[in-house]
Coordinates of C-alpha atoms and ligand atoms in Angstrom, one line a residue:
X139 CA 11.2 94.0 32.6
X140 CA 12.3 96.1 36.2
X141 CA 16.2 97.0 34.9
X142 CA 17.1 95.5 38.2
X143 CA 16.8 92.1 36.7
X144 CA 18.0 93.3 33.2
X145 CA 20.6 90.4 32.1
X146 CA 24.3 91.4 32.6
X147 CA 25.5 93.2 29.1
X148 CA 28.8 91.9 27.7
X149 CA 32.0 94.0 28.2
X150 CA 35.3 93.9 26.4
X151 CA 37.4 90.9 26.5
X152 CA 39.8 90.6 28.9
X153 CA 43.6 90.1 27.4
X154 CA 44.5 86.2 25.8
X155 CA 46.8 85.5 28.7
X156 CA 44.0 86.0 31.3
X157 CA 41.1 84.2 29.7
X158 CA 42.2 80.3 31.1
X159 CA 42.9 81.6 35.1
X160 CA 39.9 83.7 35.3
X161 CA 37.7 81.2 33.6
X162 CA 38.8 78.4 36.2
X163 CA 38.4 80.9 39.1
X164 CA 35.1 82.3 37.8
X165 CA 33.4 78.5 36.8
X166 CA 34.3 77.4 40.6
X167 CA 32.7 80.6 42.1
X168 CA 29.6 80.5 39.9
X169 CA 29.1 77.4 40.8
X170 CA 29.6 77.8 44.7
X171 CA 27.2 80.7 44.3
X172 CA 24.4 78.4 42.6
X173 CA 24.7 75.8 45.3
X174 CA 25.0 77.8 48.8
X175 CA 21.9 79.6 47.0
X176 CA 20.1 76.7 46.0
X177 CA 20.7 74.7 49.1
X178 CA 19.2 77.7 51.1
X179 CA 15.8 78.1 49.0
X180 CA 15.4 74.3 50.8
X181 CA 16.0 75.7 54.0
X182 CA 12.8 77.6 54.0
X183 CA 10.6 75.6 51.5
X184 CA 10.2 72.8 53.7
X185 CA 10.3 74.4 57.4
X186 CA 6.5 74.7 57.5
X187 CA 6.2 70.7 58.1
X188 CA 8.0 70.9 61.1
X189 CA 6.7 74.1 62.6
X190 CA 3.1 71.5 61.9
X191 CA 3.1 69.4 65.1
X192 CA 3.3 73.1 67.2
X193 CA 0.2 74.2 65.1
X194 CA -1.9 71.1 66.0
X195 CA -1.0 71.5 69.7
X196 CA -2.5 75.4 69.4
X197 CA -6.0 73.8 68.0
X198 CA -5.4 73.2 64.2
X199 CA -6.8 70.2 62.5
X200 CA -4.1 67.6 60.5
X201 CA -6.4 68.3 57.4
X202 CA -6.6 72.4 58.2
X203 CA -3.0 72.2 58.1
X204 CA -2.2 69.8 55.1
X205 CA -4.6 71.8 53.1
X206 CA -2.1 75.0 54.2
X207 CA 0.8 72.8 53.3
X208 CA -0.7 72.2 49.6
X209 CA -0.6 75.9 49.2
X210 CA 3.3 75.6 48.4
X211 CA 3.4 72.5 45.9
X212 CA 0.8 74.5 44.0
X213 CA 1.9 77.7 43.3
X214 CA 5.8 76.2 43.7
X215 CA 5.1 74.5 40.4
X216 CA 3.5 77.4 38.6
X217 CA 6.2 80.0 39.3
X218 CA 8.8 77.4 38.7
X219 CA 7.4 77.7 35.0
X220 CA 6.1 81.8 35.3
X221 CA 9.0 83.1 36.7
X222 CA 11.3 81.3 34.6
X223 CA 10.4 82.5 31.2
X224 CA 11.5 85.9 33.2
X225 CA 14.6 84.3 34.8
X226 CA 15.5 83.3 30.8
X227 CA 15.7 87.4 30.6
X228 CA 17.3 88.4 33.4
X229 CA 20.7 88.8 35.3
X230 CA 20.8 85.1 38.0
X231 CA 23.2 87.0 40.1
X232 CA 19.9 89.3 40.8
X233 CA 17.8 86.7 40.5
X234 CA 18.3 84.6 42.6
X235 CA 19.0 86.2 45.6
X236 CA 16.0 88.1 45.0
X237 CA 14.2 84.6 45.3
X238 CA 15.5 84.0 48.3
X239 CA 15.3 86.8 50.1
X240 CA 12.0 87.3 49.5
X241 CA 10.6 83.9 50.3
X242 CA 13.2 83.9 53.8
X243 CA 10.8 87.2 54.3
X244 CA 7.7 85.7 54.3
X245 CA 9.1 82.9 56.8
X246 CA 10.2 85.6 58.9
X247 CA 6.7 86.9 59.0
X248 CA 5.1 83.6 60.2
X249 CA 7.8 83.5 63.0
X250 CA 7.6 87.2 64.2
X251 CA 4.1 87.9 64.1
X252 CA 1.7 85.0 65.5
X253 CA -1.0 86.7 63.2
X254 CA 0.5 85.3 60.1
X255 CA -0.1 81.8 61.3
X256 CA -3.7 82.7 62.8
X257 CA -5.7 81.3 60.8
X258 CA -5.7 78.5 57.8
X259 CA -6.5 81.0 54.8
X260 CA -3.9 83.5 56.3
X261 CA -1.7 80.2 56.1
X262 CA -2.3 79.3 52.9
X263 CA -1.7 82.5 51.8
X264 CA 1.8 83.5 53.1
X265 CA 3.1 79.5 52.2
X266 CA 1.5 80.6 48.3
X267 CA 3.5 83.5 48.9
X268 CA 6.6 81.2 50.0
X269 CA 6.4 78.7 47.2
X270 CA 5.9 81.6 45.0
X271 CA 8.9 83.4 45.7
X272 CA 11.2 79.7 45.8
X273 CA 10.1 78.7 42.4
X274 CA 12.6 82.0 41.5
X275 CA 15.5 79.7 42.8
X276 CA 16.1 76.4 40.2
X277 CA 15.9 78.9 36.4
X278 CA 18.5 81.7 37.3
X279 CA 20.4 78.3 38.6
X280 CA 20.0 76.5 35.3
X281 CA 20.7 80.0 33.5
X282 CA 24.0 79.5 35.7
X283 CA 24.6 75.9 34.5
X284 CA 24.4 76.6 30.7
X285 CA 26.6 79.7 30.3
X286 CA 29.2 78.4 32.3
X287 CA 29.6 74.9 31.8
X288 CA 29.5 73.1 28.3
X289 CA 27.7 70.3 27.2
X290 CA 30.4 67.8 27.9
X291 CA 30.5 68.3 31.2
X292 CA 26.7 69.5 32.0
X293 CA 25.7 65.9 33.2
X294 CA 28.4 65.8 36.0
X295 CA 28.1 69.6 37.0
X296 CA 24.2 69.2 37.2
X297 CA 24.1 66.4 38.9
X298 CA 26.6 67.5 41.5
X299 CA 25.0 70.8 41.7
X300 CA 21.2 69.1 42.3
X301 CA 22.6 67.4 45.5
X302 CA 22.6 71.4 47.0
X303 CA 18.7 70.7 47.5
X304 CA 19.2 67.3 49.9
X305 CA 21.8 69.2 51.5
X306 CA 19.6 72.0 52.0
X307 CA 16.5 70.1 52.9
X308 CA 18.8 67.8 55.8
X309 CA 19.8 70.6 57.5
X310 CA 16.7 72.4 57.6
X311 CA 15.6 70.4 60.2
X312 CA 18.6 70.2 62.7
X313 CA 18.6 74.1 61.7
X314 CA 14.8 74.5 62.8
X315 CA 14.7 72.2 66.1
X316 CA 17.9 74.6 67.1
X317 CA 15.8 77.6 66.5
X318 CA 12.7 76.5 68.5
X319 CA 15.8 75.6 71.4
X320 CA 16.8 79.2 71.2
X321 CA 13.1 81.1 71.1
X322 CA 11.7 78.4 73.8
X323 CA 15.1 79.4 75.7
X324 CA 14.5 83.3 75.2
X325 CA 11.0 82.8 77.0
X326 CA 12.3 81.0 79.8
X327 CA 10.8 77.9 78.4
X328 CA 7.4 79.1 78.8
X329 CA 7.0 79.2 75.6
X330 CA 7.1 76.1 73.0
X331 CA 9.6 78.3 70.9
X332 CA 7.8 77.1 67.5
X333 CA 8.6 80.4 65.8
X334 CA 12.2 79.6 65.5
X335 CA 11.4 77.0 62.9
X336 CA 10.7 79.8 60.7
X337 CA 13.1 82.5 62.0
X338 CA 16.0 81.0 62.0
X339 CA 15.9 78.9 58.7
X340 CA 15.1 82.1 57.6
X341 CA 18.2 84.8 58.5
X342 CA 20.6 82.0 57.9
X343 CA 19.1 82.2 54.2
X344 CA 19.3 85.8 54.1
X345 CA 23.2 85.5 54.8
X346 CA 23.1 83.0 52.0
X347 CA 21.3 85.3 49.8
X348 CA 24.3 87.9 50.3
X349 CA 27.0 85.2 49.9
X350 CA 25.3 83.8 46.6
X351 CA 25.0 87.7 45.4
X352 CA 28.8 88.3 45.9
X353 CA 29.4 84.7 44.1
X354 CA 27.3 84.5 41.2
X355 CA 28.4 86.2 37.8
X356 CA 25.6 86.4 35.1
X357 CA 27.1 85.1 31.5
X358 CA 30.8 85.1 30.7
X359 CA 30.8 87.6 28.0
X360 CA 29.7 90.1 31.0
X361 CA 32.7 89.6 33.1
X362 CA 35.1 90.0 29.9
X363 CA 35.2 85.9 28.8
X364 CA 34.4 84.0 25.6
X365 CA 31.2 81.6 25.8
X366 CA 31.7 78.7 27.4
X367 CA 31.6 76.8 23.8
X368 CA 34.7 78.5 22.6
X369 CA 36.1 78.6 25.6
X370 CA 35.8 74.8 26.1
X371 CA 35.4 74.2 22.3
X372 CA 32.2 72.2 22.7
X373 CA 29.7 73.3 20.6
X374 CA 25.9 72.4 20.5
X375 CA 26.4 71.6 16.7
X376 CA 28.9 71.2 14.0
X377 CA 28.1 74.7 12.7
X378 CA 29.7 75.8 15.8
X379 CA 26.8 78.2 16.3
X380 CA 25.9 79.5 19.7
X381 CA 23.2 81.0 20.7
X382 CA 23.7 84.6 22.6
X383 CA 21.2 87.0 22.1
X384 CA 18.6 87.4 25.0
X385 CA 15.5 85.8 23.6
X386 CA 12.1 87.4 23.8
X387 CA 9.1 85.8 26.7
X388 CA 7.6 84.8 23.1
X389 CA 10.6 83.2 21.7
X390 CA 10.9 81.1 24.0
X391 CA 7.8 79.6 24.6
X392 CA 6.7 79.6 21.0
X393 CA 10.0 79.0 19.5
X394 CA 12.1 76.9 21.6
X395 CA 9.4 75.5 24.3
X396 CA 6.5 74.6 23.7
X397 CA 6.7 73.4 20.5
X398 CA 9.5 70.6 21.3
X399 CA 8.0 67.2 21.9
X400 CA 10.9 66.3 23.5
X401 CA 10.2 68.8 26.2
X402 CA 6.7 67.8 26.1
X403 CA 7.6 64.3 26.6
X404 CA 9.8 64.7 29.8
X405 CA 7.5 67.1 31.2
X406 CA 4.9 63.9 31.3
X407 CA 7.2 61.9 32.5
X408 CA 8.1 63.9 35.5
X409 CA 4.5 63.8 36.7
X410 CA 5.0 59.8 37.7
X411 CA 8.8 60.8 38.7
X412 CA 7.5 63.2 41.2
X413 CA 4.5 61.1 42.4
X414 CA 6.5 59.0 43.0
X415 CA 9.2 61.0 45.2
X416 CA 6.5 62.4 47.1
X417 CA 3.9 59.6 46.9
X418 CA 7.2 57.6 49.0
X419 CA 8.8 59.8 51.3
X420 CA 5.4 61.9 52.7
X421 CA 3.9 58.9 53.0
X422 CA 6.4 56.8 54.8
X423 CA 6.2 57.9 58.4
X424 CA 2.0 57.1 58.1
X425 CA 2.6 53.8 56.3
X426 CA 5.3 52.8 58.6
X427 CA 3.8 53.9 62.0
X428 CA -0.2 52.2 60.3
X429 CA 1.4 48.9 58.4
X430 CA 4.9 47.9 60.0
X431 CA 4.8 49.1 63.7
X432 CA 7.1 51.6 63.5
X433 CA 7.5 54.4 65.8
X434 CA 8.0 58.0 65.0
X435 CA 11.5 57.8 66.2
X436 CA 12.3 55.0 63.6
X437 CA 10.3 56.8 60.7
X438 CA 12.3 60.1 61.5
X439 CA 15.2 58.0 60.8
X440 CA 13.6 55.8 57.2
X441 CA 12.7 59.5 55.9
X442 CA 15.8 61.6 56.6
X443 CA 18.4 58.3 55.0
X444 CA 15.8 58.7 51.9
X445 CA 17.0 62.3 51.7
X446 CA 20.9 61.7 52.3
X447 CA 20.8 58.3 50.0
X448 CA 19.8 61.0 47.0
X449 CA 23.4 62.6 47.1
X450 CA 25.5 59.5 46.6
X451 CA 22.5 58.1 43.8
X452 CA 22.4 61.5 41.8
X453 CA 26.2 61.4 41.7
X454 CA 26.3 58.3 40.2
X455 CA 23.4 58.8 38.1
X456 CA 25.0 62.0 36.4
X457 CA 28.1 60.2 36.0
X458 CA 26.4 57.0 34.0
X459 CA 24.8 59.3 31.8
X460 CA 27.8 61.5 31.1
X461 CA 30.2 58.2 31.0
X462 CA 28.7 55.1 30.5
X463 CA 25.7 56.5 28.2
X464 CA 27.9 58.7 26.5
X465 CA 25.4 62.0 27.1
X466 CA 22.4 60.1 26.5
X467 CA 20.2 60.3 29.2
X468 CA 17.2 58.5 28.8
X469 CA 19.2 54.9 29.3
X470 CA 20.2 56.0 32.4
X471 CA 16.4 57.1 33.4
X472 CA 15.3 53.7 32.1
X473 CA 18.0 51.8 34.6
X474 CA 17.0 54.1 37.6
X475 CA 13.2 54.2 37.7
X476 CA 13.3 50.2 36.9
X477 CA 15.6 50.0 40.3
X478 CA 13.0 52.2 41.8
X479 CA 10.1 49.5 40.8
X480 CA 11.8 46.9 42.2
X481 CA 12.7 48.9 46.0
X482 CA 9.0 49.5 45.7
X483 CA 7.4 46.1 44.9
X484 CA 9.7 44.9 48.2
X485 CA 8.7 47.5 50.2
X486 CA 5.4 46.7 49.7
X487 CA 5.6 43.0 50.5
X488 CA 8.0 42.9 52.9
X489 CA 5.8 41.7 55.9
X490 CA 5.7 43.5 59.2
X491 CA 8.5 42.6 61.2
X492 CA 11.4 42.8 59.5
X493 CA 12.4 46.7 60.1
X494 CA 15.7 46.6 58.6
X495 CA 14.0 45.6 55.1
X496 CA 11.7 48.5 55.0
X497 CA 14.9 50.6 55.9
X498 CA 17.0 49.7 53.1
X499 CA 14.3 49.4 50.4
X500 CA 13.8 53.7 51.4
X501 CA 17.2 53.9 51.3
X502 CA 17.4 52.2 48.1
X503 CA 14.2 54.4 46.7
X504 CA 16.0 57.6 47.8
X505 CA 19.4 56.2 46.2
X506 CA 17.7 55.6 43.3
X507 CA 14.7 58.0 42.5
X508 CA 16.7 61.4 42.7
X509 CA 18.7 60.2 39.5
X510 CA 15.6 60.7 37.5
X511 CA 14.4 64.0 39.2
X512 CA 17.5 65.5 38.6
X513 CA 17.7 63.6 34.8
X514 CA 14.5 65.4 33.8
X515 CA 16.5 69.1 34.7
X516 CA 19.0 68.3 32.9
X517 CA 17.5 66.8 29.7
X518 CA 15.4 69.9 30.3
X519 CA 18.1 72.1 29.8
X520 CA 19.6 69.9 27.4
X521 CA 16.7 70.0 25.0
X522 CA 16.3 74.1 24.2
X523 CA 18.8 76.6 23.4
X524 CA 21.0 78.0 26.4
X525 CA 18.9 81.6 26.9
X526 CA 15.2 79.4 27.1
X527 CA 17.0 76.6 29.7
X528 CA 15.1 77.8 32.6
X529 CA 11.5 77.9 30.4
X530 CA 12.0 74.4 29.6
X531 CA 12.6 73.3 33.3
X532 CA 10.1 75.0 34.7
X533 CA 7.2 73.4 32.4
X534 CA 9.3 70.2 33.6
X535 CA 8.3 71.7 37.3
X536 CA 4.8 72.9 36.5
X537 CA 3.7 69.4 35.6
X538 CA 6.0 67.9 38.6
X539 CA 4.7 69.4 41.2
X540 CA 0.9 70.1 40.1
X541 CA 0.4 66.8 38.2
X542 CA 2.6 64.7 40.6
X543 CA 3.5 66.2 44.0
X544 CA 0.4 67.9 44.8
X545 CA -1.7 64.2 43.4
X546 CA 1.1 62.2 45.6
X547 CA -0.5 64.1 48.4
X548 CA -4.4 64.6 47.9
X549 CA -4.9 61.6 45.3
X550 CA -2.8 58.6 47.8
X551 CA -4.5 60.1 50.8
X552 CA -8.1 59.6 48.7
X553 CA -7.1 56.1 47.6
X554 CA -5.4 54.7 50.4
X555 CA -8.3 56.0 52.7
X556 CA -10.9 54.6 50.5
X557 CA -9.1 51.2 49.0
X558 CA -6.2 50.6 51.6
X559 CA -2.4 50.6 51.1
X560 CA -2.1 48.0 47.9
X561 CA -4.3 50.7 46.2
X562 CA -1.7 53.3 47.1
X563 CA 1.1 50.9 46.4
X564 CA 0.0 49.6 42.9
X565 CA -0.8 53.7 41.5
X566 CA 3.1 54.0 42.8
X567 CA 4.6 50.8 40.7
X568 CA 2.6 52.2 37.5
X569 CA 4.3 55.6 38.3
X570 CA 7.4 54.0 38.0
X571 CA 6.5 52.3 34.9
X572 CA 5.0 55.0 32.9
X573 CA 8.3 57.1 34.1
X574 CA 10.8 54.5 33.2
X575 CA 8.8 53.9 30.0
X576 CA 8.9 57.6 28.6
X577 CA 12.7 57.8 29.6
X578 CA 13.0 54.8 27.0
X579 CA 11.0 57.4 24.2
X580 CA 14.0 59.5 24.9
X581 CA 16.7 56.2 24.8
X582 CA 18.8 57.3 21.5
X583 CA 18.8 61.3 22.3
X584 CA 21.8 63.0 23.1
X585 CA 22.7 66.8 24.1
X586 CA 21.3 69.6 21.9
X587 CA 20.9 67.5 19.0
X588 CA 16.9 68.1 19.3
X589 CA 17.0 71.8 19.9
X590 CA 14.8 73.2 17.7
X591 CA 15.5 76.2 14.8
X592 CA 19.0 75.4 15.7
X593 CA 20.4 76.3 12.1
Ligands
G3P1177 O1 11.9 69.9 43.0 P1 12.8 71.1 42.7 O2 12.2 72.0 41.7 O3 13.3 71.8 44.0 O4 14.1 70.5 42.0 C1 14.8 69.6 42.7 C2 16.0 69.2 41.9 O5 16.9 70.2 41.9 C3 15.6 68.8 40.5 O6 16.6 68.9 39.7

């Protein structure tokens, strides 16, 4: 591995009497560093979708540019798995901003230089690019998670830290329609001003990339602390045994990974998790616009209160699971992608006319589906030792995206084309059942009981 990613090697301890103040000062930055940097790997993974509309008016087809668009899901998912088996090895406060830089570079490309959005293959390259470099964002960030935080407390820190992607994805937009204002502005307004969906999105992430470096710490041990288990004196099992050395690529798959049904099991489940995020919220504006008479002013509004209704419903999801389940998170999956059945099933027969229904059943699906997307992280991490955490959430990703973001695209547009809306509707209810049915598998499992070669 490049020794610029090498993970962080331990140093001395620092004395007794300043372990406790530079552990609290040390959890709050790491964890200010992971969510800044997250939140701004969203302000360039999404910007494409708006810079769309500008494309179409330059002589683009909607299908030229969706097939573009697909180019991110797909190769988002694999290097969420790829580059996390090297995330598992190497030092997040590199990492990470690494990521980010990288991926803001090829959306500074696309702005500056009208070649790089000249044709569709050149497209789909540079957004395979994109997605390739923001699948390095979510491992160092659960590498962050599982050395610094203990098991105790990893429902409520992950789910409060997952809400950095809905923060990051809502002000992307306000962030790129200012940008085009400032381009369109620097040509006079002779221009459309399109590239500043892509530039500005795009420095604002490098600064974020800088901040996140100065923020981020790798492992405790390398900054002169104690693990986070003795620290906090949770331990993964009553033999008190943590696990600290770096693992090998081949460890971790073979060892840890891949052979955990568990893992296995949530990774399915994720599929009809994400097909049904997507299948929902890219959906929407056609459905509502074709079926319920809505205008692209109202649909704007339905799709970004899906996004902000995720904050307050991951919240409360984490905290269930952590409180109510006592660390079990499967129950909590269960109660959260039945609620998403039901917003569904009234979305979908809620007649034309009545607006303010179709409103609050997205707001209900947003509410209610992030809970389960950030769920499947977190059993994720929950499931494998702390150096394969990443590994295990990126197979998690791998089948999310390719199995059910990139389907909730092609496979609705297929179906809905060929059979109608109910078609689309009834694959989305199954989702929901198949999802809420494998969180069930996983009712009566708690924590790291399930790691494997744990003693
Ligand atoms: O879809 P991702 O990979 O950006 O992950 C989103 C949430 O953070 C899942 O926990």
């Amino acid at each position: 591995m490049l020794n610029f990613f090498k993970p962080a090697p331990p140093i001395d301890r620092l004395p007794g009497d300043k372990i406790d103040s530079e552990y609290k000062k040390l959890r709050l930055q790491v964890f200010l560093g992971i969510f800044i940097g997250y939140a701004a790997y969203y302000l360039i993974r999404k910007n494409f979708s708006l810079a769309m509309p500008y494309l179409t008016a330059e002589g683009f087809s909607k299908a030229e540019l969706g097939f573009a668009l697909s180019a991110i899901s797909i190769s988002y998912g694999i290097s969420k798995f790829v580059m996390a088996t090297i995330s598992d090895r190497s030092n997040a406060r590199m990492f990470l901003p690494a990521g980010l830089v990288l991926s803001a570079i090829v959306s500074l490309l696309m702005g500056a230089f009208p070649f790089f959005t000249s044709s569709v293959t050149i497209m789909f390259v540079m957004l395979f690019l994109n997605g390739w470099f923001q699948g390095m964002g979510w491992p160092p960030s659960g590498r962050v998670l599982v050395h610094w935080f203990s098991l105790n407390e990893r429902g409520n820190k992950t789910a409060i830290w997952n809400v950095a992607h809905n923060v990051g994805g809502g002000v992307m937009a306000p962030l790129a329609v200012a940008g085009v204002a400032i381009f369109a502005g620097m040509s006079g307004f002779s221009k459309s001003g399109y590239e500043g969906v892509f530039i500005l999105p795009a420095l604002v992430a490098i600064v974020f990339a800088v901040v996140s470096y100065f923020l981020i710490r790798d492992t405790p041990q390398s900054v002169g602390l104690p693990s986070i288990e003795e620290y906090r004196n949770d331990y993964p099992s009553n033999t008190k045994k943590t696990f600290e050395t770096e693992l090998t690529t081949k460890e971790i798959l073979f060892k840890y990974v891949l052979n955990n049904k568990w893992v296995w099991a949530i990774a399915f489940a994720n599929i009809f998790v994400y097909f049904v995020r997507y299948g929902v919220l890219d959906w929407a504006p056609t459905y509502l616009s074709e079926e319920k008479g809505f205008n692209m002013n109202k649909s704007s509004w339905a799709y970004f209160l899906y996004e902000w209704a995720g904050i307050p419903g991951t919240l409360l999801c984490g905290w269930i699971s952590d409180k109510v389940f006592k660390g079990r998170r499967g129950p909590a999956g269960v109660v959260f992608m039945l609620g998403v059945l039901i917003a569904v099933l009234v979305y979908w027969f809620n007649p034309a006319g009545n607006p303010t229904v179709d409103m609050l059943c997205l707001i209900a699906i947003g509410f209610l589906i992030y809970g389960p997307v950030m769920l499947v992280g977190l059993q994720a991490l929950d499931f494998v030792p702390k150096k394969a955490a990443g590994t295990a959430a990126g197979l998690t990703g791998l089948f999310g995206y390719l199995g059910g973001t990139v389907t909730a695209n092609a496979l609705m547009g297929v179906i809905v084309h060929a059979s109608g809306w109910n078609a689309g509707f009834i694959l989305l209810v199954a989702s929901c059942a198949i999802a809420a049915l494998i969180f069930a598998f996983t009712w009566n499992v708690r924590g790291q009981e399930v790691v494997k070669n744990q003693h």
